Coordinates of C-alpha atoms in Angstrom, one line a residue:
M15 CA -15.7 -1.0 35.1
W16 CA -13.8 -2.6 32.2
K17 CA -13.6 -5.8 34.2
E18 CA -17.3 -6.0 34.8
L19 CA -18.0 -5.2 31.1
E20 CA -15.8 -7.9 29.7
Q21 CA -17.1 -10.4 32.2
S22 CA -20.6 -9.6 31.0
V23 CA -19.6 -10.0 27.4
L24 CA -17.8 -13.3 28.1
F25 CA -20.6 -14.7 30.2
A26 CA -23.1 -13.8 27.4
I27 CA -21.1 -15.5 24.7
N28 CA -20.2 -18.5 26.8
G29 CA -23.7 -18.8 28.2
A30 CA -25.3 -19.2 24.7
H31 CA -24.8 -22.9 24.7
G32 CA -26.5 -25.7 22.8
P33 CA -25.5 -29.2 21.9
V34 CA -25.0 -28.5 18.2
L35 CA -23.3 -25.1 18.7
D36 CA -21.0 -26.7 21.3
Q37 CA -19.7 -29.1 18.7
I38 CA -19.4 -26.4 16.0
M39 CA -17.4 -24.2 18.3
W40 CA -15.2 -27.1 19.4
F41 CA -14.5 -27.9 15.7
V42 CA -13.8 -24.2 14.8
S43 CA -11.4 -23.9 17.7
G44 CA -9.4 -27.0 16.8
K45 CA -6.0 -26.4 15.3
A46 CA -6.1 -29.6 13.1
T47 CA -9.5 -28.5 11.8
W48 CA -7.9 -25.9 9.5
I49 CA -5.1 -27.9 7.9
P50 CA -7.1 -28.4 4.7
F51 CA -7.7 -24.6 4.7
Y52 CA -4.0 -23.9 5.0
V53 CA -3.2 -26.3 2.2
M54 CA -5.7 -24.5 -0.1
L55 CA -4.2 -21.1 0.9
T56 CA -0.7 -22.4 0.0
A57 CA -2.0 -23.7 -3.4
F58 CA -3.6 -20.4 -4.1
I59 CA -0.4 -18.5 -3.3
G60 CA 1.5 -20.7 -5.6
Y61 CA -1.0 -20.3 -8.4
R62 CA -1.2 -16.5 -8.0
F63 CA 2.4 -15.6 -7.4
G64 CA 4.4 -18.5 -8.8
W65 CA 6.4 -21.0 -6.9
R66 CA 9.6 -18.9 -6.5
K67 CA 7.7 -16.0 -4.8
M68 CA 5.6 -18.5 -2.9
V69 CA 8.8 -19.6 -1.0
L70 CA 9.3 -16.1 0.3
V71 CA 5.5 -15.7 1.1
L72 CA 5.5 -19.0 3.1
L73 CA 8.7 -17.9 5.0
S74 CA 7.1 -14.6 5.8
I75 CA 4.0 -16.3 7.1
G76 CA 6.1 -18.7 9.2
A77 CA 8.0 -15.7 10.6
I78 CA 4.8 -13.9 11.5
I79 CA 3.2 -16.9 13.2
A80 CA 6.4 -17.6 15.2
L81 CA 6.8 -14.0 16.3
A82 CA 3.2 -13.5 17.3
D83 CA 2.9 -16.9 19.1
Q84 CA 6.2 -16.5 21.0
T85 CA 5.5 -12.9 21.9
C86 CA 2.2 -13.9 23.5
A87 CA 3.2 -17.2 25.0
T88 CA 6.8 -16.5 26.1
L89 CA 6.9 -12.8 26.8
I90 CA 3.5 -11.4 27.7
R91 CA 1.8 -14.3 29.5
P92 CA 4.6 -14.9 32.0
A93 CA 4.7 -11.1 32.7
F94 CA 0.9 -10.8 33.4
E95 CA 0.1 -14.3 34.7
R96 CA -3.6 -13.7 34.1
L97 CA -5.7 -16.8 34.7
R98 CA -8.0 -18.1 32.0
P99 CA -11.7 -17.6 32.9
S100 CA -12.1 -21.4 32.8
H101 CA -9.2 -22.1 35.2
P102 CA -10.3 -23.6 38.5
D103 CA -8.3 -21.0 40.5
N104 CA -10.2 -18.1 38.8
P105 CA -13.4 -17.2 40.6
D106 CA -15.0 -16.6 37.2
S107 CA -14.7 -20.3 36.5
A108 CA -17.8 -20.9 38.6
F109 CA -19.9 -19.1 35.9
I110 CA -18.2 -20.8 32.9
Q111 CA -19.8 -23.6 31.0
L112 CA -17.2 -26.0 29.7
V113 CA -17.4 -27.9 26.5
N114 CA -16.0 -31.5 26.6
G115 CA -14.4 -30.6 29.9
Y116 CA -11.9 -28.3 28.2
R117 CA -10.2 -25.6 30.3
G118 CA -7.0 -24.8 28.3
G119 CA -3.8 -23.9 30.0
R120 CA -3.2 -21.8 33.1
Y121 CA -2.8 -18.4 31.6
G122 CA -4.7 -16.8 28.7
F123 CA -3.6 -13.2 28.3
P124 CA -3.1 -12.7 25.4
S125 CA -4.7 -15.3 23.2
C126 CA -2.2 -17.1 20.9
H127 CA -5.1 -18.3 18.7
A128 CA -6.1 -14.7 18.1
A129 CA -2.6 -13.6 17.5
N130 CA -1.9 -16.3 15.0
T131 CA -5.2 -16.1 13.1
V132 CA -5.2 -12.3 12.9
A133 CA -1.6 -12.3 11.8
L134 CA -2.3 -14.7 8.9
A135 CA -5.5 -12.8 8.0
V136 CA -3.9 -9.4 7.9
F137 CA -0.9 -10.6 5.9
M138 CA -3.1 -12.4 3.3
I139 CA -5.3 -9.3 3.0
L140 CA -2.3 -7.1 2.4
L141 CA -0.6 -9.6 0.1
T142 CA -3.6 -10.3 -2.2
R143 CA -5.7 -7.1 -2.0
L144 CA -8.7 -9.1 -3.1
K145 CA -12.2 -8.4 -1.7
W146 CA -13.2 -12.0 -1.5
M147 CA -9.9 -12.9 0.3
T148 CA -10.5 -10.0 2.7
A149 CA -14.0 -11.3 3.5
L150 CA -12.8 -14.9 3.8
M151 CA -9.9 -14.1 6.2
I152 CA -11.9 -11.8 8.4
T153 CA -14.7 -14.3 8.7
W154 CA -12.3 -17.1 9.5
S155 CA -10.3 -15.2 12.0
A156 CA -13.4 -13.8 13.7
A157 CA -14.9 -17.3 13.9
V158 CA -11.8 -18.7 15.6
C159 CA -11.6 -15.8 18.1
Y160 CA -15.3 -16.1 18.9
S161 CA -15.0 -19.8 19.5
R162 CA -12.3 -19.2 22.1
M163 CA -14.6 -17.0 24.2
Y164 CA -17.5 -19.4 23.6
L165 CA -15.4 -22.2 25.1
G166 CA -14.7 -19.9 28.1
V167 CA -10.9 -20.0 27.8
H168 CA -10.4 -16.4 26.9
Y169 CA -11.6 -13.0 28.0
P170 CA -12.4 -10.4 25.3
S171 CA -9.3 -8.5 26.2
D172 CA -7.2 -11.6 25.6
I173 CA -8.6 -11.7 22.1
L174 CA -8.1 -8.0 21.4
V175 CA -4.5 -7.8 22.6
G176 CA -3.6 -11.1 20.9
G177 CA -5.2 -9.8 17.7
A178 CA -3.3 -6.5 18.0
V179 CA 0.0 -8.4 18.4
G180 CA -0.7 -10.5 15.3
A181 CA -1.7 -7.5 13.2
I182 CA 1.4 -5.5 14.1
Y183 CA 3.7 -8.4 13.2
A184 CA 1.8 -9.0 9.9
V185 CA 2.2 -5.3 8.9
L186 CA 5.9 -5.3 9.8
V187 CA 6.7 -8.5 8.0
Y188 CA 4.6 -7.6 5.0
R189 CA 6.6 -4.4 4.7
C190 CA 9.8 -6.3 4.7
Y191 CA 8.4 -8.7 2.1
F192 CA 7.3 -5.7 -0.1
I193 CA 10.8 -4.2 0.1
I194 CA 12.5 -7.4 -0.8
T195 CA 10.3 -8.2 -3.7
N196 CA 10.5 -4.7 -5.1
R197 CA 14.3 -4.1 -4.8
W198 CA 15.8 -7.4 -5.8
D199 CA 15.3 -10.0 -8.4
L200 CA 13.6 -12.6 -6.3
S201 CA 14.1 -15.4 -8.8
S202 CA 17.9 -15.0 -8.7
I203 CA 17.9 -15.0 -4.9
I204 CA 15.8 -18.2 -4.4
W205 CA 16.9 -20.1 -7.4
P206 CA 20.0 -18.7 -9.1
R207 CA 20.2 -19.3 -12.8
L208 CA 23.1 -21.4 -14.0
R209 CA 25.5 -19.6 -16.2
P210 CA 27.8 -21.2 -18.7
A211 CA 31.4 -21.4 -17.5
A212 CA 33.8 -19.0 -19.1
D213 CA 36.2 -20.4 -21.6

């Protein structure tokens, strides 16, 4: 029953095609699209927390993305070997409308896009505790996840499991970040102060 349900959801999302919407979703799904967004987030982190703490924040984000991405791509995908809906060997591909001929790779469970975007979104929400940041990150992550289904390269369960993986890592890494920043003098760890030599 679940299979039929998520097929119906995917076909409904993927089937709502239009020339303008195709290009919007293609743009939203692109990794390079969001480079300016990441730069602005980095600048905001530096402004709000200072450059010393920013180093630890960026290291934490890097760890989250690496863990989420590798867990999905290296551990889970080879174990399940679930074909993308757009893959020619998948019978569902006959009902998928492609955009710019894009099919993605062979396996799609779980979605690395979902894992990475949800991981970053959850971490930034926990880090800042700002309402506008929460709204921004949820909107951004949801748009990217939706675009992957619109392009026909992921089932809803690919998105849900990938997002869950990203959220779990975000919470765990944030907890480590919180412990470090509250138990130690971060400035002395990242950039030790020079002390005059003893006479």
